[in-house]
mmCIF file of C-alpha atoms and ligand atoms in Angstrom:
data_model
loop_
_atom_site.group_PDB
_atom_site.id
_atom_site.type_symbol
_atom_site.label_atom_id
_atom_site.label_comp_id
_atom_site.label_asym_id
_atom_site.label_seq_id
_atom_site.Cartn_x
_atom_site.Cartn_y
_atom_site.Cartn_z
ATOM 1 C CA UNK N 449 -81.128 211.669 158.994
ATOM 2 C CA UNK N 450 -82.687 212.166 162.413
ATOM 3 C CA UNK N 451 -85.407 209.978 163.260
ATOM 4 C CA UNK N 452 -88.023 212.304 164.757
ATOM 5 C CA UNK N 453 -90.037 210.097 167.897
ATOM 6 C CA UNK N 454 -93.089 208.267 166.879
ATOM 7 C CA UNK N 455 -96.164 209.967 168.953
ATOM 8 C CA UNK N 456 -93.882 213.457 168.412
ATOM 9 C CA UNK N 457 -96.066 215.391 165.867
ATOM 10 C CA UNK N 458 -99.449 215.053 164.202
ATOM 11 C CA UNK N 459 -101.371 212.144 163.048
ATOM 12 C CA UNK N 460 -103.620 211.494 160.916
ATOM 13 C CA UNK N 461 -107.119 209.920 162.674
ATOM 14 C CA UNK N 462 -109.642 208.631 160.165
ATOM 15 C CA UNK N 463 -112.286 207.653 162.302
ATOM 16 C CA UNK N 464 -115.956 205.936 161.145
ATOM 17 C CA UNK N 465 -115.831 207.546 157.960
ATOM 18 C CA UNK N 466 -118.574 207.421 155.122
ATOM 19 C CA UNK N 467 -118.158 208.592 151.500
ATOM 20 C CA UNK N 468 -121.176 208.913 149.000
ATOM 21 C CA UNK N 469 -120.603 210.603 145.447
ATOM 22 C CA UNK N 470 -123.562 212.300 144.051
ATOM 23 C CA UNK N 471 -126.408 211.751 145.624
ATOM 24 C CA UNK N 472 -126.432 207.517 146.481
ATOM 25 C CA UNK N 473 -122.982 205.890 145.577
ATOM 26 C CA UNK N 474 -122.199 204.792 149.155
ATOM 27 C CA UNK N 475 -117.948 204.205 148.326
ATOM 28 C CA UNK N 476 -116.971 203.943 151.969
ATOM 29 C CA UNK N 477 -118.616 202.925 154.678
ATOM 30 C CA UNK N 478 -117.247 203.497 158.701
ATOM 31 C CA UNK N 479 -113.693 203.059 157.412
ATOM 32 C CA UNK N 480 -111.205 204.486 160.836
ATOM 33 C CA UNK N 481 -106.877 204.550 160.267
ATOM 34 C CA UNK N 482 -104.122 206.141 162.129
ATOM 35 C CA UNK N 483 -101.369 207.191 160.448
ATOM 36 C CA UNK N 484 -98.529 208.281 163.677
ATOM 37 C CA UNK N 485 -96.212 211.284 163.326
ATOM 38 C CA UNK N 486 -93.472 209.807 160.845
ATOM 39 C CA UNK N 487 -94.777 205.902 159.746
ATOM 40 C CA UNK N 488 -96.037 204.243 156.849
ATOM 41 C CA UNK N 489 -99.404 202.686 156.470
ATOM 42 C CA UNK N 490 -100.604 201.077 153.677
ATOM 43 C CA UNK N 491 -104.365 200.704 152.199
ATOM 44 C CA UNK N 492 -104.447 198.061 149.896
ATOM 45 C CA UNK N 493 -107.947 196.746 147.847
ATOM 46 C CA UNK N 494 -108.714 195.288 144.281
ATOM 47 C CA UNK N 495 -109.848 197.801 141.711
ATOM 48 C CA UNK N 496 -112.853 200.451 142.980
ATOM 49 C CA UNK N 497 -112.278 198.921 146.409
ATOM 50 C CA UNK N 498 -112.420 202.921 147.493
ATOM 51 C CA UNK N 499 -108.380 203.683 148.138
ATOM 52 C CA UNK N 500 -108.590 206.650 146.098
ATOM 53 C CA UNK N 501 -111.622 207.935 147.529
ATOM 54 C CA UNK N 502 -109.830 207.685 151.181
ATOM 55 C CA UNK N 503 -106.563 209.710 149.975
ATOM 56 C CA UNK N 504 -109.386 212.510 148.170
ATOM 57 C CA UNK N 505 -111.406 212.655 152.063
ATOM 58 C CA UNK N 506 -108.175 213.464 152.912
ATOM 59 C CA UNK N 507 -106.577 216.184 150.771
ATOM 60 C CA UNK N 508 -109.714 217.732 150.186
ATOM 61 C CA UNK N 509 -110.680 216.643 146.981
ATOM 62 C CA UNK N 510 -113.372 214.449 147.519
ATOM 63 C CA UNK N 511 -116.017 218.231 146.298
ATOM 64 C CA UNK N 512 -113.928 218.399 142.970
ATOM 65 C CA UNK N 513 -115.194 214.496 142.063
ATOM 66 C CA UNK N 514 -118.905 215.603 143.872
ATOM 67 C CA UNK N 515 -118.179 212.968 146.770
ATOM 68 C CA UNK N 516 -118.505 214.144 150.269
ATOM 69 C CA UNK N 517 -117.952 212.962 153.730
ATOM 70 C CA UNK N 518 -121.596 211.746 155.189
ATOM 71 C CA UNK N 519 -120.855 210.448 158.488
ATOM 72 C CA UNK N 520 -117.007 210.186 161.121
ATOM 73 C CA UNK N 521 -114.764 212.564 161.423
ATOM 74 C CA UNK N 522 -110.738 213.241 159.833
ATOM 75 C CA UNK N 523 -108.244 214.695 162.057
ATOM 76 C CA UNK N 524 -104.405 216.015 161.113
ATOM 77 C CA UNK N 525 -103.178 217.178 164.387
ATOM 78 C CA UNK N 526 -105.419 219.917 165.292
ATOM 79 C CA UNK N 527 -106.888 220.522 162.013
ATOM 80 C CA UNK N 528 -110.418 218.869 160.726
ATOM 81 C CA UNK N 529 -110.589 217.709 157.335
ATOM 82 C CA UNK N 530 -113.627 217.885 155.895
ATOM 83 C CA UNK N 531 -112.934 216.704 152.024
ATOM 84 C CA UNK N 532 -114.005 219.758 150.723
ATOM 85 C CA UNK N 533 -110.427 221.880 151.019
ATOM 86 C CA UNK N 534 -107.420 221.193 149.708
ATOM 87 C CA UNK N 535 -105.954 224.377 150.686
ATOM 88 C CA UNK N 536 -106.358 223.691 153.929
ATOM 89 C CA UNK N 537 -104.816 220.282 153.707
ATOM 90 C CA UNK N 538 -101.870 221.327 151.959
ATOM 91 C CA UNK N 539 -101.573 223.887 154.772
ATOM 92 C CA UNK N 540 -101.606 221.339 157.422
ATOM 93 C CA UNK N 541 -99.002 220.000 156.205
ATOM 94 C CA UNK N 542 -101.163 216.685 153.873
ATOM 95 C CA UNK N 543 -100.074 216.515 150.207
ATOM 96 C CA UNK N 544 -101.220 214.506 147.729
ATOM 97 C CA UNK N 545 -99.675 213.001 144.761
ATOM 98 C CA UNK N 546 -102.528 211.659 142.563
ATOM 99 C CA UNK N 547 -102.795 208.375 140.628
ATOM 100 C CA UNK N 548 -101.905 207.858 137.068
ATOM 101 C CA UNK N 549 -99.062 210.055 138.013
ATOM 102 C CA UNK N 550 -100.747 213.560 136.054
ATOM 103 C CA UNK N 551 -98.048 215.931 135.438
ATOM 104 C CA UNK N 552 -98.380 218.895 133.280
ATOM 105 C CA UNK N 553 -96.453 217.308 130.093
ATOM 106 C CA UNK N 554 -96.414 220.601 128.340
ATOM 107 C CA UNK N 555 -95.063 222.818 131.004
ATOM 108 C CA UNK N 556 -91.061 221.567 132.172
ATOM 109 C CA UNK N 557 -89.179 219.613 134.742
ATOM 110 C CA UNK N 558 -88.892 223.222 136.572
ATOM 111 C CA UNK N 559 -92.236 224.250 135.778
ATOM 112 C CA UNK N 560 -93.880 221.476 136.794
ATOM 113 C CA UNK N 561 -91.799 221.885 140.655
ATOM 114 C CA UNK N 562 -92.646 225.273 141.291
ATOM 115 C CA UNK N 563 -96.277 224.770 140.729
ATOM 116 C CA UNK N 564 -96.066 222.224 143.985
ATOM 117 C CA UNK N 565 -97.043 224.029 147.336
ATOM 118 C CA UNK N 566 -98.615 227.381 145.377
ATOM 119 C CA UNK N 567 -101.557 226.404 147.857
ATOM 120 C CA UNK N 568 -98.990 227.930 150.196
ATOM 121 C CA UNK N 569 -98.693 230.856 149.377
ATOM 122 C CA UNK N 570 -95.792 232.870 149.695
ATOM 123 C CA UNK N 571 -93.001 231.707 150.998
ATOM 124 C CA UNK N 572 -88.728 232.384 151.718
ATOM 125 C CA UNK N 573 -87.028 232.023 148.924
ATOM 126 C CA UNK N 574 -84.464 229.503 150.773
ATOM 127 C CA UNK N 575 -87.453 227.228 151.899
ATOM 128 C CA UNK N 576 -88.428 226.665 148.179
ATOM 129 C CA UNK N 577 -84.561 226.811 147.641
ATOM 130 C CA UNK N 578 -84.369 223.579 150.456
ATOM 131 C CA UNK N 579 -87.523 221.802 148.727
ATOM 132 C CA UNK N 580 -85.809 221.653 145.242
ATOM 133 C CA UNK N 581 -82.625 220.647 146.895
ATOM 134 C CA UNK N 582 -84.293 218.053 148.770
ATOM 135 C CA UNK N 583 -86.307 216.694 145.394
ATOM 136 C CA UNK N 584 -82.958 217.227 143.484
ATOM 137 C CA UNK N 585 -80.827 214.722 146.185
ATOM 138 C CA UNK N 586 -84.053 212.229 145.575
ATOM 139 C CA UNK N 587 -84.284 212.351 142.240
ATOM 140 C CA UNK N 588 -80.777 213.465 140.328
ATOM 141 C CA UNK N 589 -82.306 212.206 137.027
ATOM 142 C CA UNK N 590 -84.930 215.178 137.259
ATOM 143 C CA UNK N 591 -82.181 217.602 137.835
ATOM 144 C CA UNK N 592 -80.726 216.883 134.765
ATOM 145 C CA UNK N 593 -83.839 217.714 132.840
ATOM 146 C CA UNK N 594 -84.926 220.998 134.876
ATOM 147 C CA UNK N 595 -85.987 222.412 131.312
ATOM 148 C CA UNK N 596 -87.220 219.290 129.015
ATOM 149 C CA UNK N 597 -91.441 219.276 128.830
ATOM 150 C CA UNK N 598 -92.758 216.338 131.266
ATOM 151 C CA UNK N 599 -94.537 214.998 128.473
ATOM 152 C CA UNK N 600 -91.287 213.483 127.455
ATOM 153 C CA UNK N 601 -90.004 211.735 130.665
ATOM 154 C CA UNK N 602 -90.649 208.433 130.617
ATOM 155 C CA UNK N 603 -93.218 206.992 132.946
ATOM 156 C CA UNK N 604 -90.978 206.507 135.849
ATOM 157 C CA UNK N 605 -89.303 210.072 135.621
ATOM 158 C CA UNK N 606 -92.700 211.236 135.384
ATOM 159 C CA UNK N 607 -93.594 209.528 138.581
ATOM 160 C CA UNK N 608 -90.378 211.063 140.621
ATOM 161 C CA UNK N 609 -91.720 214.511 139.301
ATOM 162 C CA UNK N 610 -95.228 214.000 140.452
ATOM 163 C CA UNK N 611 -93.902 212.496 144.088
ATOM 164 C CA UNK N 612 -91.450 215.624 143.558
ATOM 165 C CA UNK N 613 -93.636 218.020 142.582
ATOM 166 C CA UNK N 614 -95.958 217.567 146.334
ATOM 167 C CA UNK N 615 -92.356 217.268 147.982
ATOM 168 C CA UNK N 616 -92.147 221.071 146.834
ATOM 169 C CA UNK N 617 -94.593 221.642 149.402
ATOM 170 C CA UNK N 618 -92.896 220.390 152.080
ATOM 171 C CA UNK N 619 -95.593 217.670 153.627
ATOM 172 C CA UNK N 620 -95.409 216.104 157.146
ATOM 173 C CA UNK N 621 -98.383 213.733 155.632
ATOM 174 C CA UNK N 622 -97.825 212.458 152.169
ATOM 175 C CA UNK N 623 -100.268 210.692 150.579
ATOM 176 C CA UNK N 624 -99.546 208.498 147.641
ATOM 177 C CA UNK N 625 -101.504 206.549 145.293
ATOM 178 C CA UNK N 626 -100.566 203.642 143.186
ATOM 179 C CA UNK N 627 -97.104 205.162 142.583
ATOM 180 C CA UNK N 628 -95.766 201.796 141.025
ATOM 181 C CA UNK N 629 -98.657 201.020 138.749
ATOM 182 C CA UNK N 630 -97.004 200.457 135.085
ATOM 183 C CA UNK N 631 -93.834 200.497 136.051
ATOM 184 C CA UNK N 632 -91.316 198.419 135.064
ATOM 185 C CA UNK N 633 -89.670 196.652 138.291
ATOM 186 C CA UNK N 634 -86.630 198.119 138.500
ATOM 187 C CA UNK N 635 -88.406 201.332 138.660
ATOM 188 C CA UNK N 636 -90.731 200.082 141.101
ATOM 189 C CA UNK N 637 -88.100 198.843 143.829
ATOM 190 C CA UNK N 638 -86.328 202.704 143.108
ATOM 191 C CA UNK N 639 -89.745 203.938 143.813
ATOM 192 C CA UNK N 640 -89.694 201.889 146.973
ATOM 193 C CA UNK N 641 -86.745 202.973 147.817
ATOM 194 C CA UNK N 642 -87.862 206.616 147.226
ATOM 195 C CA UNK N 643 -90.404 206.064 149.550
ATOM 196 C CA UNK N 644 -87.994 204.828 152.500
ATOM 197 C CA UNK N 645 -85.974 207.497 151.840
ATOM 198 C CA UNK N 646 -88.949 210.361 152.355
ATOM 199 C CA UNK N 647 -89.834 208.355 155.417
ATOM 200 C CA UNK N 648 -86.710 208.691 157.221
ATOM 201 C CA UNK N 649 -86.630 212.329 156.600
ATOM 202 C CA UNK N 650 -89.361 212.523 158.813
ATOM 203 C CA UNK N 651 -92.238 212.428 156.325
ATOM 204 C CA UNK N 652 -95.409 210.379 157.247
ATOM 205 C CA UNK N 653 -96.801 208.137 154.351
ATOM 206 C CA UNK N 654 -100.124 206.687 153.668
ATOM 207 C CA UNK N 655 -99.711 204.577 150.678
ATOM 208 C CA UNK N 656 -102.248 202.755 148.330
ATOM 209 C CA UNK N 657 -101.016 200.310 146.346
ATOM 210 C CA UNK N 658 -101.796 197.484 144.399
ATOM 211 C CA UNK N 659 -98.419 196.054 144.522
ATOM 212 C CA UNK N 660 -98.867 194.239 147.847
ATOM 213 C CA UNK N 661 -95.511 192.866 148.200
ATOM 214 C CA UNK N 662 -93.967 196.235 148.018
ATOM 215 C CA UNK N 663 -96.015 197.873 150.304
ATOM 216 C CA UNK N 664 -96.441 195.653 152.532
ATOM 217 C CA UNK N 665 -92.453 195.624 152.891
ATOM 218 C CA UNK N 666 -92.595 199.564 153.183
ATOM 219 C CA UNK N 667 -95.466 200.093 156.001
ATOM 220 C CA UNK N 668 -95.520 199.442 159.436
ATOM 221 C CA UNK N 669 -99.645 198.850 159.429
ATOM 222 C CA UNK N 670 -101.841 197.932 156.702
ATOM 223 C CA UNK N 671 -104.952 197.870 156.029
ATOM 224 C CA UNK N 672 -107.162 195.940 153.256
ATOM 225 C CA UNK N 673 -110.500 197.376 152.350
ATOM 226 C CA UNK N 674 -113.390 195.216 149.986
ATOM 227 C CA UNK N 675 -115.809 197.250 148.269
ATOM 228 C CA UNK N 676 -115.945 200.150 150.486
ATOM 229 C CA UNK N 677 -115.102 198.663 154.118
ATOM 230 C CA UNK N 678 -111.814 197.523 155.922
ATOM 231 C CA UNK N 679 -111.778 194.054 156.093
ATOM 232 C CA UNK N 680 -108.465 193.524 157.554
ATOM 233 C CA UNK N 681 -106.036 195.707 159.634
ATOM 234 C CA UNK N 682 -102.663 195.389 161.699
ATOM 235 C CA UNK N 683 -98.844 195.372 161.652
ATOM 236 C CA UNK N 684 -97.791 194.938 157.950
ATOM 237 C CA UNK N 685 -95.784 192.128 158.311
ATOM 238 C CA UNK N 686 -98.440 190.052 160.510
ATOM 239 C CA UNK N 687 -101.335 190.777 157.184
ATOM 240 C CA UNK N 688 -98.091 189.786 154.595
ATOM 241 C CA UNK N 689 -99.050 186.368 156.892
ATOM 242 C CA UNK N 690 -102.585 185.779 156.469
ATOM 243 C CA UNK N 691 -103.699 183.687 153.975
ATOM 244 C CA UNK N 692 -105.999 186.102 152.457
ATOM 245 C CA UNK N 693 -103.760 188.460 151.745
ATOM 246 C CA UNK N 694 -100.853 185.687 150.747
ATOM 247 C CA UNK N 695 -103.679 184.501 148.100
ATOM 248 C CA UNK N 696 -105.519 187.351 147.129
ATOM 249 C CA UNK N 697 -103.112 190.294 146.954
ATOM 250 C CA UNK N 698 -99.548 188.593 146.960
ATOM 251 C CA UNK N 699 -100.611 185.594 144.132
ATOM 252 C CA UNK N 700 -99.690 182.840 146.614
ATOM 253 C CA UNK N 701 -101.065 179.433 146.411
ATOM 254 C CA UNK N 702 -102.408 178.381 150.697
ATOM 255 C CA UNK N 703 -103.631 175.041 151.309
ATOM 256 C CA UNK N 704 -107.134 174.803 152.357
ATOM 257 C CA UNK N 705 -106.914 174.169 155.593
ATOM 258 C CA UNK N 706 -104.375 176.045 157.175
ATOM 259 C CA UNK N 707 -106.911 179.123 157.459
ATOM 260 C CA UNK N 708 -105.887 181.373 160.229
ATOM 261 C CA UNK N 709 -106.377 185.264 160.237
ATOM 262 C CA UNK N 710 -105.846 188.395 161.821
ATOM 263 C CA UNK N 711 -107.884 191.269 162.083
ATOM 264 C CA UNK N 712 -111.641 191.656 161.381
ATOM 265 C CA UNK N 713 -111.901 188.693 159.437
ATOM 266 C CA UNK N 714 -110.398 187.210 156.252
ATOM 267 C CA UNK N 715 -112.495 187.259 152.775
HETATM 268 N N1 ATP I 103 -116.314 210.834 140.874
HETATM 269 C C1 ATP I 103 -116.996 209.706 141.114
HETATM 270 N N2 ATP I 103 -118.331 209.670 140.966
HETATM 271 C C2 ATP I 103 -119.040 208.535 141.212
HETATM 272 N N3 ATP I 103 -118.482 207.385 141.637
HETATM 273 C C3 ATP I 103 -117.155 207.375 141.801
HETATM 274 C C4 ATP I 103 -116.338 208.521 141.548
HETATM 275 N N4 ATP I 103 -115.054 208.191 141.801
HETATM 276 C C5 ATP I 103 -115.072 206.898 142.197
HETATM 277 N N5 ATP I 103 -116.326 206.410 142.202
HETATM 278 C C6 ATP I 103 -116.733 205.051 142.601
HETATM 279 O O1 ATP I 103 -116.362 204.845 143.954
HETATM 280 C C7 ATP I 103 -115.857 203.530 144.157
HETATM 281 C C8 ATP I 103 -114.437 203.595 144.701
HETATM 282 O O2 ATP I 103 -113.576 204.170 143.703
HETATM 283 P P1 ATP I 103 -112.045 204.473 143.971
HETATM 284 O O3 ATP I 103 -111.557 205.229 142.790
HETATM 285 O O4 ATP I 103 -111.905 205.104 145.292
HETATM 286 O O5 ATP I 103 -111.438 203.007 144.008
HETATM 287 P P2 ATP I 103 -109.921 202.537 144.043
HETATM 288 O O6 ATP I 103 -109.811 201.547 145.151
HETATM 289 O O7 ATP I 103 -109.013 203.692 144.055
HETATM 290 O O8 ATP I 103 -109.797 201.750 142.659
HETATM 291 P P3 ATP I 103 -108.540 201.621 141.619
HETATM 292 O O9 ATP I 103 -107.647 200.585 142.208
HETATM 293 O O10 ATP I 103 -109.184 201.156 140.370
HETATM 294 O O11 ATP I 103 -107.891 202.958 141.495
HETATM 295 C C9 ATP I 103 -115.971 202.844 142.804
HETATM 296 O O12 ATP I 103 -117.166 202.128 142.794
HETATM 297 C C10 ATP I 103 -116.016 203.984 141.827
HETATM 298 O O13 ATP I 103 -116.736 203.633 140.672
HETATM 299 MG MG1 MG I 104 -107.581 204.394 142.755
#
């Protein structure tokens, strides 16, 4: 597949954001990321740390949960993103596949695919044509089962619909959260290498995961955030370093003293 130049296309600039749902819960605070035309960065963070609540700012979603964006700015190429338009997102070319990996189990495999990029309106019948295509060459096991109900995949086929499903609408950006949460680990390294796969394609991903190793071994930056705030940033593989991250987020056992950190800090 052709590799498309790194600074060739839009990026995604997150830049001093702030996130409050309802009227007080502050759930980010100044939190900035690039994501470059075509690479991988990662947001990882224990439980509530606020990954979802990035990936909503950023598809627009953030008004359907009553969270807005109080204070920065998003950027996708020329386009703002203001959390409050999904539409607009999907337009730009930003896609979302949401946690828990919700499909609609009662409607089918097919079903289910066409209702990815309807944001989009209209479109040539051979560019929906090229999306299936595309999903089908990902994920063969789906195209088998065009016409079973989701609600009878199993949990991993239900996750390559719901990563197929946004691939319907043909994103430059895709966002993805917790795609290997439950999964057994032979499905998560297929998901992993899923995610390679959609990368070299010349699709952008931001991913938030739990599972440090894996995407830590996926992205080319990464990013940790603690209760609301990035507390550690830079090149994936220098963060897989850090003791922090080694203890906290990859299970390691670090000796005491051999402390040493990059970014803002460790915990
Ligand atoms: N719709 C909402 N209304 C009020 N508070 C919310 C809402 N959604 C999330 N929060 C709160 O915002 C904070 C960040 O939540 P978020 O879902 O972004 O975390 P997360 O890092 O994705 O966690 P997890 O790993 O459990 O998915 C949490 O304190 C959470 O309780
Ligand atoms: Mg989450």
């Amino acid at each position: 597949m052709p590799e498309a130049p790194p600074d060739e296309g839009p990026a995604l600039h997150v830049e001093d954001v702030d996130v409050v749902y309802g009227r007080a819960l502050s759930a980010l605070r100044s939190v900035s990321l690039t994501v470059p035309h075509g690479g991988v960065v990662t947001l990882l963070g224990a439980n509530g740390a606020g990954k979802t609540t990035l990936l909503r700012a950023v598809s627009g979603t953030l008004r359907l949960h009553r969270g807005a964006i109080t204070a920065g700015r998003i950027r996708y190429g020329g386009t703002v993103l203001d959390g409050r338009d999904p539409v607009a997102a999907v337009r730009a070319g930003v896609v979302q596949v949401p946690e828990g990996r919700r499909v609609f189990a009662g409607l089918t495999v097919d079903e289910n695919l066409r209702s990815g990029g309807l944001g989009l309106g209209r479109r040539a019948p051979a560019q929906v044509r090229e999306a299936r295509e595309r999903v089908f060459s990902l994920f063969p096991r789906l195209a088998e089962r065009t016409h079973q109900a989701a609600g009878l995949l199993s949990g991993g086929e239900q996750q390559m619909l719901a990563i197929g499903r946004a691939l319907m609408a043909a994103p430059r950006l895709l966002l993805l959260d917790e795609p290997s949460l439950g999964l057994a680990p032979q499905m998560v390294y297929r998901i992993a290498e899923v995610v390679r796969e959609i990368n070299a394609q010349g699709t952008a991903v931001l991913l938030v995961e739990q599972n440090a190793g894996m995407a830590l071994s996926l992205a080319d930056h990464a990013h940790v955030l603690e209760v609301g705030e990035v507390r550690l940033a830079g090149p994936a593989d220098e963060l897989a370093r850090t003791d922090a991250v080694r203890r906290l987020y990859l299970g390691e056992e670090t000796g005491p003293e051999t402390s040493s950190g990059t970014g803002r800090g460790a915990a």
